[in-house]
GROMACS .gro file of C-alpha atoms in nm:
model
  156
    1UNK     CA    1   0.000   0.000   0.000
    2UNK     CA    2   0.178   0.309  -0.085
    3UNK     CA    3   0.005   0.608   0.035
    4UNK     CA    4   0.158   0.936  -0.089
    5UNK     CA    5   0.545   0.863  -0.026
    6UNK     CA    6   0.522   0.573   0.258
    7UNK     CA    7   0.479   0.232   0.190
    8UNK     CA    8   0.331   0.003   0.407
    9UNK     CA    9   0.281  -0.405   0.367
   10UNK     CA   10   0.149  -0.725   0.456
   11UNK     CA   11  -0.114  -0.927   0.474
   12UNK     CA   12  -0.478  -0.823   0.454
   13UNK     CA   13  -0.768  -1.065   0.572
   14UNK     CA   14  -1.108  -0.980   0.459
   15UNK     CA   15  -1.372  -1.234   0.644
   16UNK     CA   16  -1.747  -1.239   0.597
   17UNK     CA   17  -1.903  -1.192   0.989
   18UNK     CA   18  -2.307  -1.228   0.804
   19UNK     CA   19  -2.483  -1.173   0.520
   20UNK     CA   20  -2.409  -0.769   0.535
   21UNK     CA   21  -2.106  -0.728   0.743
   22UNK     CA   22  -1.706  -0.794   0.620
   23UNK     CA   23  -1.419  -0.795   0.889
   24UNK     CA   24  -1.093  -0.655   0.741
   25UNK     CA   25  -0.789  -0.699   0.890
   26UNK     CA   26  -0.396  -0.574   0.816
   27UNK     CA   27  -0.137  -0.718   1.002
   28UNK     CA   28   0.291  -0.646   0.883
   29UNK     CA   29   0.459  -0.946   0.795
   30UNK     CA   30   0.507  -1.068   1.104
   31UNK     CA   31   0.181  -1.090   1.171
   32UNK     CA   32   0.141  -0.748   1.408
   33UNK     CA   33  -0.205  -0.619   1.384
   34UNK     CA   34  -0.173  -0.305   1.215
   35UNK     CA   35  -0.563  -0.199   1.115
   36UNK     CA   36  -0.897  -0.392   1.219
   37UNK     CA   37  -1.221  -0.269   1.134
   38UNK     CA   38  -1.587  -0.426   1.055
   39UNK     CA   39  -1.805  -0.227   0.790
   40UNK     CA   40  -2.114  -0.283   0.577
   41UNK     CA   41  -2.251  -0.050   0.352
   42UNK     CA   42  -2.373   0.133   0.632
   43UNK     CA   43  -2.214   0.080   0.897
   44UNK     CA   44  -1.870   0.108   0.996
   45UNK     CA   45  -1.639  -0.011   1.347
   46UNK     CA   46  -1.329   0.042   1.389
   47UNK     CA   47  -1.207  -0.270   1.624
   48UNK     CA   48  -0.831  -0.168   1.651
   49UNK     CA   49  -0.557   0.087   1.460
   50UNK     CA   50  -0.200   0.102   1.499
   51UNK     CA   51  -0.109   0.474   1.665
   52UNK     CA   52   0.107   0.606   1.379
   53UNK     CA   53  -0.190   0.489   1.128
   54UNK     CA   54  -0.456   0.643   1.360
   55UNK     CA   55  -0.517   0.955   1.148
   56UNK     CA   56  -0.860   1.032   1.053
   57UNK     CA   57  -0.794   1.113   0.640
   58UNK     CA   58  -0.635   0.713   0.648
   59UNK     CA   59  -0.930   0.544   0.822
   60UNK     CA   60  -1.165   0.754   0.621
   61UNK     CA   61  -0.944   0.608   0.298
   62UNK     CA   62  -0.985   0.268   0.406
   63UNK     CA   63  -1.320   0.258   0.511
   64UNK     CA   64  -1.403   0.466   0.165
   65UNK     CA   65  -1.202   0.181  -0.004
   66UNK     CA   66  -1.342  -0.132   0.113
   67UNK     CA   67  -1.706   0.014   0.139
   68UNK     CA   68  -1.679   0.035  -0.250
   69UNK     CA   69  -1.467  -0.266  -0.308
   70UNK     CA   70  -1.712  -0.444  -0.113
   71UNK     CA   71  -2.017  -0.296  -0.240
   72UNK     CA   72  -2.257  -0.636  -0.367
   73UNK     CA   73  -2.522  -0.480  -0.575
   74UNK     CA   74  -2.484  -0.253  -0.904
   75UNK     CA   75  -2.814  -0.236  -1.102
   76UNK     CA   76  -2.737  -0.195  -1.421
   77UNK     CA   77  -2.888   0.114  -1.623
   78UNK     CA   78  -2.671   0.052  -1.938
   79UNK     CA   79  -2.488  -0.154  -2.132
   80UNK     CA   80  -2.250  -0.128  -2.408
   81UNK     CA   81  -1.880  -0.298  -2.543
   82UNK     CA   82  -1.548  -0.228  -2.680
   83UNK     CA   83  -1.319  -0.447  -2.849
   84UNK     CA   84  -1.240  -0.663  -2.552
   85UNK     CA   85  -1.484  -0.610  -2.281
   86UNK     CA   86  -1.810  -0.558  -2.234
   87UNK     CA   87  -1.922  -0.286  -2.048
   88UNK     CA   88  -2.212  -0.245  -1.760
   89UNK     CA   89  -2.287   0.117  -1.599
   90UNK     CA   90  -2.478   0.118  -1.239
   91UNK     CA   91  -2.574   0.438  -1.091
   92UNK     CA   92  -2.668   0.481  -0.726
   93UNK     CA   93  -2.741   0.857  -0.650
   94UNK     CA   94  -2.417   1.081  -0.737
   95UNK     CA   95  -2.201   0.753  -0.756
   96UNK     CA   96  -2.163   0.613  -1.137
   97UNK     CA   97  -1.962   0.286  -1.145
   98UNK     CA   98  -1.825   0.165  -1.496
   99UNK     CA   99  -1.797  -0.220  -1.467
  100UNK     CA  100  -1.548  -0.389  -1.730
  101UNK     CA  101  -1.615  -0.805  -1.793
  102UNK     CA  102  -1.373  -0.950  -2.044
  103UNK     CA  103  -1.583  -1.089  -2.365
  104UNK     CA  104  -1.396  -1.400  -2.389
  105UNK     CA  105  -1.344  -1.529  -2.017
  106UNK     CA  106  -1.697  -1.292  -1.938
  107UNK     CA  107  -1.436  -1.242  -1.530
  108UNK     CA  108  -1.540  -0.886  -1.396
  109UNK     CA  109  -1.174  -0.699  -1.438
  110UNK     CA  110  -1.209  -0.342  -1.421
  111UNK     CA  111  -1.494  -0.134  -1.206
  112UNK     CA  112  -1.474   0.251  -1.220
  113UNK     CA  113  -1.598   0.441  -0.943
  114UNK     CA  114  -1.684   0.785  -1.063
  115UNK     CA  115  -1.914   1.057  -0.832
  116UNK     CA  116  -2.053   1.413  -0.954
  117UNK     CA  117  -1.868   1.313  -1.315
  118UNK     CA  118  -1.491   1.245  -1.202
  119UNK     CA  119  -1.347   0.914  -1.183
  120UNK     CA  120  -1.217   0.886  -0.812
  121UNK     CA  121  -1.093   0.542  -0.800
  122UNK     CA  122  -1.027   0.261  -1.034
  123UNK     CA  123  -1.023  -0.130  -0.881
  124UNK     CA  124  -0.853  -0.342  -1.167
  125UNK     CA  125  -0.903  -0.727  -1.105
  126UNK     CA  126  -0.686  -1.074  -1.227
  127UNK     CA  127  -0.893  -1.326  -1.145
  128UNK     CA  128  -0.905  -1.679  -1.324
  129UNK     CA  129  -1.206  -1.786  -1.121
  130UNK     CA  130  -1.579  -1.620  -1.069
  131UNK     CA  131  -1.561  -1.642  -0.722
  132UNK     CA  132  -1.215  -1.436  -0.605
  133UNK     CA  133  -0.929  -1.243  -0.751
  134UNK     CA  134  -0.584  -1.291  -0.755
  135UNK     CA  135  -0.513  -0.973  -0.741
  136UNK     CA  136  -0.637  -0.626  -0.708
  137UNK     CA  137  -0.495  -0.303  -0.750
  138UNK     CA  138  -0.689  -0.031  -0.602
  139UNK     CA  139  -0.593   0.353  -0.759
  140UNK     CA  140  -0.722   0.665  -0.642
  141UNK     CA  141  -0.739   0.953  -0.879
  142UNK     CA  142  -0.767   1.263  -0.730
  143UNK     CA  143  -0.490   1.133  -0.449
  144UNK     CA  144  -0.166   0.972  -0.492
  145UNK     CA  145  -0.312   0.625  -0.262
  146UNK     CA  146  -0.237   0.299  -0.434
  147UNK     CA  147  -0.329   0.002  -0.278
  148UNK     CA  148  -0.225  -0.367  -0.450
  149UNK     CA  149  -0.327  -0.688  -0.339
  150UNK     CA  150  -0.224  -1.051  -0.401
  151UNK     CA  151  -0.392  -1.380  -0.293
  152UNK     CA  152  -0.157  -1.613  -0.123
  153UNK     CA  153  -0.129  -1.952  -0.234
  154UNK     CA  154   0.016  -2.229  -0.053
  155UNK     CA  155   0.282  -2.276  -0.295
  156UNK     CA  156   0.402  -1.894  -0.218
   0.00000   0.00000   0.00000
């Protein structure tokens, strides 16, 4: 996660408490809890945050983030295709999200979150399966936050 000039890593756990609720966890790489938090699209509680991360504008970021990444519904308004993907918009209020599914493997690998007009954060997927990605990388526009994940496989 590099946000502005510092970069911070490890391992991020995202666990599904019920049917609305997600508990997301980063801990280093030695397995020190660095961020803990429980959100829905609602709802959001903040369980436990390192000091030196405890600054309002990063918990805002993260729970921003994940609310989005997380987000289960888009009803789709339109629909429309490029060369290589096919192309689903979903509007909810100011929020527009652009979602990108690959024509020939028809895997979700781009969504767009735009509001009032201005794209504000892209999520780019690489996923081989319906069901999870293998990785994600998560780019804010308007700030320099970049966020990249990996799945962990027991060969790694």
């Amino acid at each position: 996660m590099d946000i502005y000039k510092n970069h911070v890593s490890g391992i991020l756990i995202i666990k599904k408490i019920n049917t609305t609720t997600q508990r997301v966890v980063l801990t280093s790489d030695f397995g020190n809890k660095l961020i803990d938090f429980e959100l829905s699209e609602q709802n959001f509680k903040l369980n436990y945050v390192l000091p030196d991360l405890d600054k309002k504008i990063v918990i805002n970021f993260l729970r921003n983030d994940f609310q989005e990444l997380l987000k289960k519904d888009y009803p789709v308004s339109e629909s429309f295709e490029n060369e290589t993907d096919a192309i689903h918009l979903s509007r909810s209020g100011k929020k527009t999200y652009y979602l990108f599914f690959n024509k020939e493997t028809h895997l979700l690998k781009q969504i767009v979150y735009t509001k009032n007009n201005k794209e504000k954060i892209d999520f780019t997927f690489d996923a081989k399966k319906h069901i999870f990605a293998d990785s994600l990388n998560l780019q804010h526009k308007d700030f320099k936050i970049n966020i990249k994940l990996f799945q962990i496989t027991e060969t790694e």
